[in-house]
Amino acid sequence: MHLREDATIELSQEQRAELEKVARSRRTPQAVAQRARIVLMTADGMLPGTIGEQLGVSQPTIRKWRARYAEQGLPGLRSEPRPGRPRTLDDQRVADLLNQALQTRPAKQTHWSVRSFAAEANISKDMAHRLFRATSIAPHRSRSFKLSNDPAFVEKVRDITGLYLNPPDHALVLCVDEKSQIQALERTQPVLPMGFGYVEGVTHDYVRHGTTTLFAALDVANGQVISRVRAQHRHQEFLDFLRQIDKQTPPELELHLIVDNYVTHKHAKVKAWLARNPRFHLHFTPTYSSWLNQVERWFALIT
């Protein structure tokens, strides 16, 4: 059926209710919902120009879906099957392949590769690659994790995130931690500078000069860092760093320090010093949750 540009569509009460449901439903693809609105607005007597202005679509598009609805009804608003080669794997075969990829391992390898899975499943390498890519399966990758077993996990998370989002008045929030085991390395020969056509040159070997520890206190409000380098990270060095923080921060401000559960932070002498310096308040991250401490992000950047 061919409809003129100014033609209208008459809808029964049942057809209108069906189209309105499709247009309002959150589960309906946006393209289909828009097509349903085109039909409804046409049935309300609106011209293609007005419909196009309100919906942001062209007049040929309006005429196309109006005619499709007149010929096929609501099913006509669904997209037509795309032309091309038909599928070689049905839904059940795809589901079986996915279960095989996720729940099994190759006999002599730690994980599937595209080639090994293709050979085992008797499909082409390209088919295995498309299957892995379409479902975001990456057998060669892994991600480490550690769940916290801290019984006060929720309370500590609320405490620390509260300091980030709504810090106390007349106070400074500092994220404090130590980055230990930093290797002090020296190349055996001088670095060759970068030039036209070649990159900077460094020797593959080096001389070890032991390790060092970087103490850092990150001000989450402005990104400034108070830092100090020490050969060790015992409670003596931590106390020395606390004294440095005391000197480098305004004396009228309360100091809220976010630290992890390293034993140095809970040493008896540290507790005694904190008792004598009441403007210091320590907030401990939950067990296995040092990622809550924003200074870890700074350590990652400089690494």
Coordinates of N, CA and C in Angstrom, one line a residue, residues 101-238:
A101 N 33.8 -23.1 26.5 CA 34.8 -22.1 26.7 C 35.0 -21.7 28.2
L102 N 33.8 -21.5 28.9 CA 33.8 -21.0 30.2 C 34.1 -22.1 31.3
Q103 N 33.7 -23.3 31.0 CA 33.7 -24.4 32.1 C 34.7 -25.5 31.9
T104 N 35.4 -25.4 30.8 CA 36.4 -26.5 30.6 C 37.8 -25.8 30.3
R105 N 38.8 -26.6 30.4 CA 40.2 -26.2 30.1 C 40.8 -27.2 29.1
P106 N 41.8 -26.7 28.3 CA 42.5 -27.7 27.4 C 43.3 -28.6 28.2
A107 N 43.6 -29.8 27.6 CA 44.3 -30.9 28.3 C 45.7 -30.5 28.6
K108 N 46.5 -29.8 27.8 CA 47.9 -29.6 28.0 C 48.2 -28.1 28.1
Q109 N 47.3 -27.3 28.4 CA 47.5 -25.8 28.5 C 46.8 -25.3 29.7
T110 N 47.2 -24.1 30.1 CA 46.5 -23.5 31.3 C 45.2 -22.8 31.0
H111 N 45.1 -22.4 29.7 CA 43.8 -21.8 29.3 C 43.7 -21.9 27.8
W112 N 42.4 -21.6 27.3 CA 42.2 -21.7 25.9 C 42.8 -20.6 25.1
S113 N 43.3 -20.8 24.0 CA 43.6 -19.8 23.0 C 42.6 -19.9 21.9
V114 N 42.6 -18.9 21.0 CA 41.6 -19.0 19.9 C 41.9 -20.2 19.0
R115 N 43.1 -20.5 18.8 CA 43.4 -21.7 17.9 C 43.1 -23.0 18.6
S116 N 43.5 -23.1 19.9 CA 43.2 -24.4 20.5 C 41.7 -24.6 20.7
F117 N 41.0 -23.6 21.0 CA 39.6 -23.8 21.2 C 38.9 -24.1 19.9
A118 N 39.3 -23.5 18.8 CA 38.8 -23.7 17.5 C 39.0 -25.2 17.1
A119 N 40.2 -25.7 17.4 CA 40.5 -27.1 17.0 C 39.7 -28.0 17.8
E120 N 39.5 -27.8 19.2 CA 38.8 -28.6 20.0 C 37.3 -28.6 19.7
A121 N 36.8 -27.4 19.4 CA 35.3 -27.3 19.1 C 35.0 -27.6 17.6
N122 N 36.0 -27.8 16.8 CA 35.8 -28.1 15.4 C 35.1 -27.0 14.7
I123 N 35.5 -25.7 15.0 CA 35.1 -24.6 14.2 C 36.3 -23.8 13.7
S124 N 36.1 -22.8 12.8 CA 37.2 -22.1 12.3 C 37.8 -21.2 13.3
K125 N 39.1 -20.8 13.1 CA 39.7 -19.9 14.0 C 39.0 -18.5 14.0
D126 N 38.5 -18.1 12.8 CA 37.8 -16.8 12.8 C 36.5 -16.9 13.5
M127 N 35.8 -18.0 13.5 CA 34.6 -18.2 14.2 C 34.8 -18.1 15.7
A128 N 35.9 -18.8 16.2 CA 36.2 -18.8 17.6 C 36.6 -17.3 18.0
H129 N 37.3 -16.6 17.2 CA 37.7 -15.3 17.5 C 36.5 -14.4 17.6
R130 N 35.5 -14.5 16.7 CA 34.3 -13.7 16.7 C 33.5 -14.0 18.0
L131 N 33.4 -15.3 18.3 CA 32.7 -15.7 19.5 C 33.3 -15.2 20.7
F132 N 34.6 -15.2 20.9 CA 35.2 -14.7 22.1 C 35.1 -13.1 22.2
R133 N 35.2 -12.5 21.0 CA 35.1 -11.0 21.0 C 33.7 -10.6 21.3
A134 N 32.7 -11.3 20.7 CA 31.3 -10.8 20.9 C 30.8 -11.0 22.3
T135 N 31.4 -12.0 23.0 CA 30.9 -12.2 24.4 C 32.0 -11.7 25.4
S136 N 33.0 -11.0 25.0 CA 34.0 -10.5 25.8 C 34.7 -11.6 26.7
I137 N 34.9 -12.7 26.1 CA 35.6 -13.8 26.8 C 37.1 -13.6 26.5
A138 N 37.9 -13.6 27.6 CA 39.4 -13.4 27.4 C 40.1 -14.4 28.3
P139 N 40.2 -15.6 27.8 CA 40.9 -16.7 28.6 C 42.3 -16.4 29.0
H140 N 43.0 -15.6 28.2 CA 44.4 -15.3 28.5 C 44.6 -14.2 29.6
R141 N 43.6 -13.6 30.0 CA 43.7 -12.6 31.0 C 43.1 -13.0 32.4
S142 N 43.7 -12.4 33.4 CA 43.2 -12.7 34.8 C 43.2 -11.4 35.6
R143 N 42.5 -11.3 36.6 CA 42.5 -10.1 37.5 C 42.5 -10.6 38.9
S144 N 43.5 -10.1 39.7 CA 43.6 -10.5 41.1 C 42.6 -9.8 42.0
F145 N 42.2 -10.4 43.1 CA 41.2 -9.8 44.0 C 41.5 -10.4 45.4
K146 N 41.0 -9.7 46.4 CA 41.0 -10.2 47.8 C 39.9 -9.6 48.5
L147 N 39.0 -10.5 49.0 CA 37.8 -10.0 49.7 C 38.2 -9.7 51.2
S148 N 37.7 -8.6 51.7 CA 38.0 -8.2 53.0 C 37.2 -9.1 54.0
N149 N 37.9 -9.5 55.1 CA 37.2 -10.3 56.1 C 37.1 -9.5 57.4
D150 N 37.2 -8.2 57.3 CA 37.1 -7.3 58.4 C 35.7 -7.2 58.9
P151 N 35.4 -7.6 60.2 CA 34.0 -7.5 60.7 C 33.4 -6.1 60.7
A152 N 34.3 -5.1 60.7 CA 33.8 -3.7 60.7 C 34.0 -3.1 59.3
F153 N 33.9 -3.9 58.3 CA 34.2 -3.4 56.9 C 33.3 -2.2 56.6
V154 N 32.0 -2.4 56.8 CA 31.0 -1.4 56.4 C 31.2 -0.1 57.1
E155 N 31.4 -0.2 58.4 CA 31.6 1.0 59.2 C 32.9 1.8 58.8
K156 N 34.0 1.0 58.5 CA 35.2 1.7 58.1 C 35.1 2.3 56.8
V157 N 34.4 1.7 55.8 CA 34.2 2.2 54.5 C 33.4 3.5 54.6
R158 N 32.3 3.5 55.4 CA 31.5 4.7 55.6 C 32.3 5.8 56.2
D159 N 33.2 5.5 57.2 CA 34.0 6.5 57.8 C 34.9 7.2 56.8
I160 N 35.6 6.4 56.0 CA 36.6 6.9 55.1 C 36.0 7.7 54.0
T161 N 35.0 7.1 53.4 CA 34.3 7.8 52.3 C 33.6 9.1 52.8
G162 N 33.2 9.0 54.0 CA 32.6 10.3 54.6 C 33.7 11.4 54.7
L163 N 34.9 11.0 55.0 CA 36.0 12.0 55.1 C 36.3 12.6 53.7
Y164 N 36.2 11.7 52.7 CA 36.4 12.2 51.3 C 35.3 13.1 50.9
L165 N 34.1 12.7 51.1 CA 32.9 13.5 50.5 C 32.5 14.6 51.4
N166 N 32.7 14.5 52.7 CA 32.2 15.6 53.6 C 33.2 15.7 54.7
P167 N 34.4 16.3 54.5 CA 35.4 16.4 55.5 C 34.9 17.3 56.7
P168 N 35.4 17.1 57.9 CA 35.0 18.0 59.0 C 35.5 19.4 58.8
D169 N 34.8 20.4 59.4 CA 35.2 21.8 59.3 C 36.5 22.0 60.1
H170 N 37.3 22.9 59.6 CA 38.6 23.2 60.3 C 39.5 22.0 60.4
A171 N 39.5 21.2 59.4 CA 40.3 20.0 59.4 C 40.9 19.7 58.1
L172 N 42.0 18.9 58.1 CA 42.7 18.5 56.9 C 42.7 17.0 56.8
V173 N 42.3 16.4 55.7 CA 42.3 15.0 55.5 C 43.5 14.6 54.7
L174 N 44.3 13.7 55.2 CA 45.5 13.3 54.5 C 45.5 11.8 54.4
C175 N 45.9 11.3 53.2 CA 46.0 9.9 53.0 C 47.5 9.5 53.1
V176 N 47.8 8.7 54.1 CA 49.2 8.4 54.5 C 49.5 7.0 54.2
D177 N 50.7 6.7 53.6 CA 51.2 5.3 53.5 C 52.7 5.4 53.1
E178 N 53.3 4.1 53.2 CA 54.7 4.0 52.8 C 54.7 3.1 51.6
K179 N 55.6 3.5 50.6 CA 55.9 2.6 49.5 C 57.3 2.1 49.7
S180 N 57.3 0.8 50.2 CA 58.6 0.2 50.5 C 59.2 -0.6 49.4
Q181 N 60.4 -1.1 49.6 CA 61.1 -2.0 48.6 C 61.3 -1.3 47.3
I182 N 61.5 0.0 47.3 CA 61.9 0.7 46.1 C 63.3 0.5 45.8
Q183 N 63.6 -0.1 44.7 CA 65.0 -0.5 44.4 C 65.8 0.7 44.0
A184 N 67.0 0.9 44.6 CA 67.9 2.0 44.2 C 68.9 1.4 43.2
L185 N 68.6 1.7 41.9 CA 69.4 1.1 40.9 C 70.3 2.1 40.2
E186 N 71.4 1.7 39.7 CA 72.3 2.6 38.9 C 72.7 1.8 37.7
R187 N 72.5 2.4 36.5 CA 73.0 1.8 35.3 C 74.5 1.7 35.2
T188 N 75.0 0.7 34.6 CA 76.4 0.5 34.6 C 77.1 1.5 33.6
Q189 N 76.4 2.1 32.7 CA 77.0 3.1 31.8 C 76.1 4.3 31.7
P190 N 76.6 5.4 31.3 CA 75.7 6.6 31.2 C 74.6 6.4 30.1
V191 N 73.5 7.1 30.4 CA 72.3 7.0 29.5 C 72.7 7.8 28.2
L192 N 72.4 7.2 27.0 CA 72.5 7.9 25.8 C 71.3 8.7 25.5
P193 N 71.5 10.0 25.2 CA 70.3 10.9 25.0 C 69.5 10.6 23.7
M194 N 68.3 10.9 23.7 CA 67.4 10.7 22.6 C 67.9 11.7 21.5
G195 N 67.8 11.2 20.2 CA 68.1 12.1 19.1 C 67.3 11.8 17.9
F196 N 67.5 12.4 16.8 CA 66.7 12.2 15.6 C 67.0 10.8 15.1
G197 N 65.9 10.1 15.0 CA 66.0 8.7 14.4 C 66.3 7.6 15.4
Y198 N 66.5 8.0 16.7 CA 66.8 6.9 17.7 C 66.3 7.3 19.0
V199 N 65.9 6.4 19.9 CA 65.4 6.7 21.2 C 66.5 6.7 22.2
E200 N 66.1 7.1 23.4 CA 67.0 7.1 24.5 C 67.6 5.7 24.8
G201 N 68.9 5.6 25.0 CA 69.5 4.3 25.2 C 70.0 4.1 26.7
V202 N 69.6 3.0 27.2 CA 70.0 2.6 28.6 C 70.6 1.2 28.6
T203 N 71.5 0.9 29.4 CA 72.1 -0.4 29.5 C 71.1 -1.4 30.1
H204 N 71.2 -2.6 29.7 CA 70.3 -3.6 30.2 C 70.7 -4.0 31.6
D205 N 71.9 -3.8 32.1 CA 72.3 -4.2 33.4 C 72.5 -3.0 34.3
Y206 N 72.5 -3.3 35.6 CA 72.6 -2.2 36.6 C 73.2 -2.7 37.9
V207 N 73.6 -1.8 38.7 CA 74.1 -2.1 40.0 C 73.1 -1.8 41.1
R208 N 72.9 -2.7 42.0 CA 71.9 -2.5 43.1 C 72.5 -1.8 44.2
H209 N 71.8 -0.8 44.7 CA 72.3 -0.1 45.9 C 71.2 -0.3 47.1
G210 N 70.7 -1.5 47.2 CA 69.7 -1.7 48.2 C 68.3 -1.2 47.9
T211 N 67.5 -1.0 48.9 CA 66.1 -0.5 48.7 C 65.9 0.7 49.6
T212 N 64.8 1.4 49.3 CA 64.5 2.6 50.1 C 63.0 2.6 50.3
T213 N 62.5 3.5 51.1 CA 61.0 3.6 51.4 C 60.6 5.1 51.2
L214 N 59.5 5.2 50.6 CA 58.9 6.6 50.4 C 57.7 6.7 51.3
F215 N 57.8 7.7 52.2 CA 56.6 8.0 53.0 C 55.9 9.2 52.3
A216 N 54.6 9.1 52.2 CA 53.8 10.1 51.6 C 52.5 10.4 52.3
A217 N 52.1 11.7 52.3 CA 50.8 12.1 52.8 C 50.1 13.0 51.8
L218 N 49.0 12.4 51.2 CA 48.3 13.1 50.1 C 47.2 13.9 50.6
D219 N 47.2 15.2 50.3 CA 46.0 16.1 50.7 C 45.0 15.9 49.6
V220 N 43.9 15.2 50.0 CA 42.8 14.9 49.0 C 42.1 16.1 48.4
A221 N 42.2 17.3 49.1 CA 41.5 18.5 48.7 C 42.2 19.2 47.6
N222 N 43.6 19.2 47.6 CA 44.3 19.9 46.5 C 45.3 19.1 45.8
G223 N 45.6 17.8 46.2 CA 46.5 17.0 45.5 C 48.0 17.2 45.9
Q224 N 48.2 18.1 46.9 CA 49.6 18.3 47.3 C 50.1 17.1 48.2
V225 N 51.4 16.8 48.1 CA 51.9 15.6 48.8 C 53.1 16.1 49.7
I226 N 53.0 15.6 51.0 CA 54.1 15.7 51.9 C 54.9 14.4 51.8
S227 N 56.2 14.4 51.6 CA 56.9 13.2 51.4 C 58.2 13.2 52.1
R228 N 58.8 12.0 52.3 CA 60.1 11.8 52.9 C 60.6 10.4 52.5
V229 N 61.9 10.3 52.2 CA 62.5 9.1 51.9 C 63.3 8.6 53.1
R230 N 63.2 7.3 53.4 CA 63.9 6.7 54.5 C 64.4 5.3 54.1
A231 N 65.5 4.9 54.7 CA 66.0 3.6 54.4 C 65.2 2.5 54.9
Q232 N 64.4 2.7 56.0 CA 63.6 1.7 56.6 C 62.2 2.2 56.8
H233 N 61.3 1.4 57.2 CA 59.9 1.9 57.5 C 59.4 1.2 58.8
R234 N 60.2 1.5 59.9 CA 59.8 1.0 61.2 C 59.0 2.1 61.9
H235 N 58.6 1.9 63.1 CA 57.8 2.9 63.8 C 58.6 4.1 64.1
Q236 N 59.9 4.0 64.2 CA 60.7 5.2 64.4 C 60.6 6.2 63.2
E237 N 60.7 5.6 62.0 CA 60.5 6.4 60.8 C 59.1 7.0 60.6
F238 N 58.1 6.2 61.0 CA 56.8 6.7 60.9 C 56.5 7.8 61.9

